[in-house]
mmCIF file of C-alpha atoms in Angstrom:
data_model
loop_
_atom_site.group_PDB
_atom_site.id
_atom_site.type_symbol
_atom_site.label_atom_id
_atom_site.label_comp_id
_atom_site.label_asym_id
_atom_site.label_seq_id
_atom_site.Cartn_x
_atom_site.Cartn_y
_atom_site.Cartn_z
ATOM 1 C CA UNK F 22 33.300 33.384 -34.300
ATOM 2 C CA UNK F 23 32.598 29.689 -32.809
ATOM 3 C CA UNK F 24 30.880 27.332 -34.559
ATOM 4 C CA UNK F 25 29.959 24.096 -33.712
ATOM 5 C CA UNK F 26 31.510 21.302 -35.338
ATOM 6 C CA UNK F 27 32.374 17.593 -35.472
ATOM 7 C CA UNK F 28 36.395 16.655 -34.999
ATOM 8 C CA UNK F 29 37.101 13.459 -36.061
ATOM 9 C CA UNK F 30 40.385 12.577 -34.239
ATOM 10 C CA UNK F 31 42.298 9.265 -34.786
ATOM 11 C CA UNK F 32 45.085 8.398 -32.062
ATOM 12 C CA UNK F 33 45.924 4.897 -31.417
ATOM 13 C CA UNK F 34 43.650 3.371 -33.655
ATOM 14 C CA UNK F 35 40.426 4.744 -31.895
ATOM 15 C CA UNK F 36 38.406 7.100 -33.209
ATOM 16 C CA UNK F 37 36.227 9.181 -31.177
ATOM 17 C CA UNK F 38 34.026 11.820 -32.535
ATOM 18 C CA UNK F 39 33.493 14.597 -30.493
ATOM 19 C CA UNK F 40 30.078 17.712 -30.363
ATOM 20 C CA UNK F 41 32.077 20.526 -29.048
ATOM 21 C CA UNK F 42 32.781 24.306 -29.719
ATOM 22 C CA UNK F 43 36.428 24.130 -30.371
ATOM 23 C CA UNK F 44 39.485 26.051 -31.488
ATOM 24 C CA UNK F 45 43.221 25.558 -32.222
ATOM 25 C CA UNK F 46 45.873 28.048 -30.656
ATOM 26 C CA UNK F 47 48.705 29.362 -32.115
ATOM 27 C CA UNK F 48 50.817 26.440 -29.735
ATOM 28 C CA UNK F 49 48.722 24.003 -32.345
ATOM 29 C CA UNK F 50 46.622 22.678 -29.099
ATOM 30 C CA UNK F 51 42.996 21.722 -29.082
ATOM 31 C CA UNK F 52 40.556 23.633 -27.363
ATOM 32 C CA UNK F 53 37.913 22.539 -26.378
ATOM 33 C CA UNK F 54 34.681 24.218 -24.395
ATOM 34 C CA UNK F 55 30.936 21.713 -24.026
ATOM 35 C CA UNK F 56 27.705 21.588 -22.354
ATOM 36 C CA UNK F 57 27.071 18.632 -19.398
ATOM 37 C CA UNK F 58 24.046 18.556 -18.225
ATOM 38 C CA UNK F 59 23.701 16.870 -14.873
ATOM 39 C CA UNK F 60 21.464 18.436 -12.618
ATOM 40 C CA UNK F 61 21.893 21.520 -14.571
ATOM 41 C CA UNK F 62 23.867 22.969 -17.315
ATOM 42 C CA UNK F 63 27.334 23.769 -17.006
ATOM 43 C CA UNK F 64 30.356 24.693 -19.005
ATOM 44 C CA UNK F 65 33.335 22.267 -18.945
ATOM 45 C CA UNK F 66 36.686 23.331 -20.887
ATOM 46 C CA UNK F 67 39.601 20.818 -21.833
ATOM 47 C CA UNK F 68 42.308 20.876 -24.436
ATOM 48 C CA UNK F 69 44.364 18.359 -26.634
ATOM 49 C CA UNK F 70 48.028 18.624 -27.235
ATOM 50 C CA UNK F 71 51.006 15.921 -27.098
ATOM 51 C CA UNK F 72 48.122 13.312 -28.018
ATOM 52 C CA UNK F 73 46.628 13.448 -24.968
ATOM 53 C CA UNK F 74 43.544 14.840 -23.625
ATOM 54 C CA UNK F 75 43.666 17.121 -20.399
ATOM 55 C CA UNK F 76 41.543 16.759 -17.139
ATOM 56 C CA UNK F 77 37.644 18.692 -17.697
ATOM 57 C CA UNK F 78 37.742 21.713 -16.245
ATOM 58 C CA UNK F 79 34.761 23.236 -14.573
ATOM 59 C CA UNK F 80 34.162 26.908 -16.562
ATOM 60 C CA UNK F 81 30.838 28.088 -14.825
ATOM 61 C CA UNK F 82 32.006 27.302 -11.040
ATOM 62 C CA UNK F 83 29.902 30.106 -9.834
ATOM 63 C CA UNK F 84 26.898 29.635 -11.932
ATOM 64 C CA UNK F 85 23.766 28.152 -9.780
ATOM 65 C CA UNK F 86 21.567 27.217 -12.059
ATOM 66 C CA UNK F 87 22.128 26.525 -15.744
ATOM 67 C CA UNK F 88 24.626 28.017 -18.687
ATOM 68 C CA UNK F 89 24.482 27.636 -22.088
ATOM 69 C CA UNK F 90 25.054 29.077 -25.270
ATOM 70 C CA UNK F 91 28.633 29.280 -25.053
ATOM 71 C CA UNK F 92 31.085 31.051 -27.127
ATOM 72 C CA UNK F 93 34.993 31.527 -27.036
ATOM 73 C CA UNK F 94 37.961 33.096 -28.851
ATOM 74 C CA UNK F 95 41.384 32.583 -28.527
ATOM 75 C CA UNK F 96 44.168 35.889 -28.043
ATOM 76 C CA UNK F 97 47.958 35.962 -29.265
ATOM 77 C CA UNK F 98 48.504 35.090 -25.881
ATOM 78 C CA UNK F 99 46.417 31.822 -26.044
ATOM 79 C CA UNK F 100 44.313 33.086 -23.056
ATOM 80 C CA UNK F 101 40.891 31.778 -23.506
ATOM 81 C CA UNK F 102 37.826 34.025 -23.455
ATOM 82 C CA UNK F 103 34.614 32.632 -22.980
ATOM 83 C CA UNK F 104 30.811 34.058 -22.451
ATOM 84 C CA UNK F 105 27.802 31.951 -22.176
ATOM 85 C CA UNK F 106 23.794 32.739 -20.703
ATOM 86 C CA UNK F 107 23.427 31.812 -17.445
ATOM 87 C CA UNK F 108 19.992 31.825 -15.470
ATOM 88 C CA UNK F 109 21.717 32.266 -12.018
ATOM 89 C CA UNK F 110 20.699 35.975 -11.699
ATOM 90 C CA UNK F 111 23.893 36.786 -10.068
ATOM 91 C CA UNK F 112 24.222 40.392 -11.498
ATOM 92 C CA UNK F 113 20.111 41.134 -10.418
ATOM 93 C CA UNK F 114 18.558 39.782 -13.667
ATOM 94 C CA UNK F 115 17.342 36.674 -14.748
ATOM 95 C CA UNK F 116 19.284 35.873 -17.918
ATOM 96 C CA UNK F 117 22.469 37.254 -18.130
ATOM 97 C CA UNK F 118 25.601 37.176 -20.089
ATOM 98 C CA UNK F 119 29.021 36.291 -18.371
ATOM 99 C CA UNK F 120 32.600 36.341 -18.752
ATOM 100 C CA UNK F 121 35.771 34.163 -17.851
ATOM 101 C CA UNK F 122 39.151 33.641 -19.117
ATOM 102 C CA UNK F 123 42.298 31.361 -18.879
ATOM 103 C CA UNK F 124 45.261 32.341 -18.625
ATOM 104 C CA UNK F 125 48.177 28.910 -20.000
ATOM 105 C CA UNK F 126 49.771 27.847 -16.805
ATOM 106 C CA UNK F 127 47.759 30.002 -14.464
ATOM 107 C CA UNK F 128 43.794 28.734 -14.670
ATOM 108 C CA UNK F 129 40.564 30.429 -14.634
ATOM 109 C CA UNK F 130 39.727 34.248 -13.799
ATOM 110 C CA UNK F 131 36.518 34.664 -11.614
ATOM 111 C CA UNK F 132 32.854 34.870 -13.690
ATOM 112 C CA UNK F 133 32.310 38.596 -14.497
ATOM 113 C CA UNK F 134 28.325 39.544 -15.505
ATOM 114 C CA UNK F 135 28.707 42.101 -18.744
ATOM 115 C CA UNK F 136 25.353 42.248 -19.502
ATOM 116 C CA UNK F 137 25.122 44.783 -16.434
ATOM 117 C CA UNK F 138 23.513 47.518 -17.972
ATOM 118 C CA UNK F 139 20.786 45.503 -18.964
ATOM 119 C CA UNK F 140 17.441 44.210 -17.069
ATOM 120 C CA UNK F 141 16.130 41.619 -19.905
ATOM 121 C CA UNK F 142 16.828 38.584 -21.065
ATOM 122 C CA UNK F 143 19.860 37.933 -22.697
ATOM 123 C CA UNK F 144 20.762 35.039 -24.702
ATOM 124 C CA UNK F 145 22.950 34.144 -27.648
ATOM 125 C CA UNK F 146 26.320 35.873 -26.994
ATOM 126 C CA UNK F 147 29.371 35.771 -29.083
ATOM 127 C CA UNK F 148 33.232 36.513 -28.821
ATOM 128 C CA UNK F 149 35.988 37.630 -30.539
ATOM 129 C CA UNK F 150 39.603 39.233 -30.492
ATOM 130 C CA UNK F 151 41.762 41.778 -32.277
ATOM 131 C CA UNK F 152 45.015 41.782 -33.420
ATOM 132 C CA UNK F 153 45.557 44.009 -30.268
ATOM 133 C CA UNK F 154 43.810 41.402 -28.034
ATOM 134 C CA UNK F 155 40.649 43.717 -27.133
ATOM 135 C CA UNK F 156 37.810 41.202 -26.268
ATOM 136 C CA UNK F 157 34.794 41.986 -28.355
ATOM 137 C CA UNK F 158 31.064 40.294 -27.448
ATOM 138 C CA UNK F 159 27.865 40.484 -28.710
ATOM 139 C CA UNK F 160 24.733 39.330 -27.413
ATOM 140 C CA UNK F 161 20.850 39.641 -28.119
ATOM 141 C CA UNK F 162 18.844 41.324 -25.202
ATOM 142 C CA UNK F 163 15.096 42.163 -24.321
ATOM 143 C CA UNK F 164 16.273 45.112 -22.211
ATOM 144 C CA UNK F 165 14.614 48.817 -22.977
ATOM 145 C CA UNK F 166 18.175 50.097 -22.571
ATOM 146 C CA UNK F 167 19.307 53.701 -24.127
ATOM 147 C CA UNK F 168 15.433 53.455 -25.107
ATOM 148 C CA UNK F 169 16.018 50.712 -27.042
ATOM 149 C CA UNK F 170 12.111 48.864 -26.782
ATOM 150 C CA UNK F 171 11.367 45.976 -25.401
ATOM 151 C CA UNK F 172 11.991 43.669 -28.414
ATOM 152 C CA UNK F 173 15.232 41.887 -28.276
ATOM 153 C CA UNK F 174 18.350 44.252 -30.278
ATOM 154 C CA UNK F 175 21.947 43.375 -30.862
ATOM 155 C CA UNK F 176 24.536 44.744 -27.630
ATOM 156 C CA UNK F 177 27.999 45.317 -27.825
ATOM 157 C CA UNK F 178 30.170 45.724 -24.977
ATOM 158 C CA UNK F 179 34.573 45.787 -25.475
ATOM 159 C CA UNK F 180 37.204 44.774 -22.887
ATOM 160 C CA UNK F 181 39.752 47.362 -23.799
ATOM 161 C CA UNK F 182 43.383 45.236 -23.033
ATOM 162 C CA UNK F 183 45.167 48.629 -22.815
ATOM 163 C CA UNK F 184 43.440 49.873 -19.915
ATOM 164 C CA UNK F 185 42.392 46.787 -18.461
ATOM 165 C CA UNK F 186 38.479 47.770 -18.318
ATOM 166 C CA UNK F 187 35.111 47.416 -20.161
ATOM 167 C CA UNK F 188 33.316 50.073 -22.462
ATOM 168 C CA UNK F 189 29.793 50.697 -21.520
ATOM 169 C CA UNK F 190 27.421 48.696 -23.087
ATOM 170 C CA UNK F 191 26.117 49.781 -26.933
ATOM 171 C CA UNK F 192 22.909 49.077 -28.404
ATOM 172 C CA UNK F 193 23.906 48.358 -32.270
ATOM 173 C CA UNK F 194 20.806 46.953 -33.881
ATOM 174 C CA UNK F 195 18.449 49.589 -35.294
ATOM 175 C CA UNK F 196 14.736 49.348 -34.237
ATOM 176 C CA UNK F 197 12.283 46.336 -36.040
ATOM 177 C CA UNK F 198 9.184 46.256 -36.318
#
């Protein structure tokens, strides 16, 4: 799981400190995913290796309106898999959870919705990856889905990497009061 952190880097004599959600890949490079907020929120994505810093790269392209909470994992084939909240309503819905990756060499996949089942709010999604590079999220949503209530519960939705598909969404928190 991400976690936000400060990364003191020294290069050159200057030292910049940097709020970010970062990683490091199994090529020993510096990933790095952050919020910018100009007219709205949106996702940028660089990375650090041979002591230099690569150009920003715009993660929520087809976002509208704003994304936040982000999270992302890393697989054995450093391909980058990120989810965040967005409030564009592209899959119907007003908060919703979507998907992108990154392939080394080859850029960024086009913004998937996963939280498609669902007809709530969504907000606070995670990632993570197996040793057999099956994308895992989680996410917290207000949806009455599988008769689920209307309070927010704990989903779970897979990409399987075998078959190149996701699992229907799973409702894995048990009922609060």
């Amino acid at each position: 799981m991400s976690k936000n952190r400060f990364y003191l880097i020294c290069m050159n004599f200057l030292i910049v400190l940097i709020l970010c959600t970062s990683f490091i890949n199994a090529s020993k490079t510096i990933n790095a995913l952050q919020e910018e907020n100009t007219s709205n929120f949106n996702l940028e994505y660089n990375d650090f290796s041979t002591w230099r810093w690569s150009d920003l790269e715009l993660v929520s392209s087809e976002s509208i309106d704003d994304s936040s909470a982000p999270s992302f994992a890393i697989d054995s084939l450093d391909q980058v898999h990120v989810v965040w909240k967005d409030i564009s309503g592209l899959g119907g819905s007003t908060e919703e959870i979507y998907y992108k990756y990154r392939r080394p060499g080859l850029g960024w996949s086009t913004t998937e919705v996963i939280s498609t089942e669902g007809t709530g709010f969504c907000t606070l999604p995670d990632v993570a990856i197996d040793i057999y590079d099956n994308v895992h999220v989680v996410w917290q949503d207000q949806s009455n889905y599988n008769s689920a209530g209307s309070d927010y519960d704990i989903f779970y939705k897979m990409w399987n990497a075998t078959i190149s598909s996701w699992t229907t969404t799973k409702v894995v928190s048990e009922e609060s009061d």
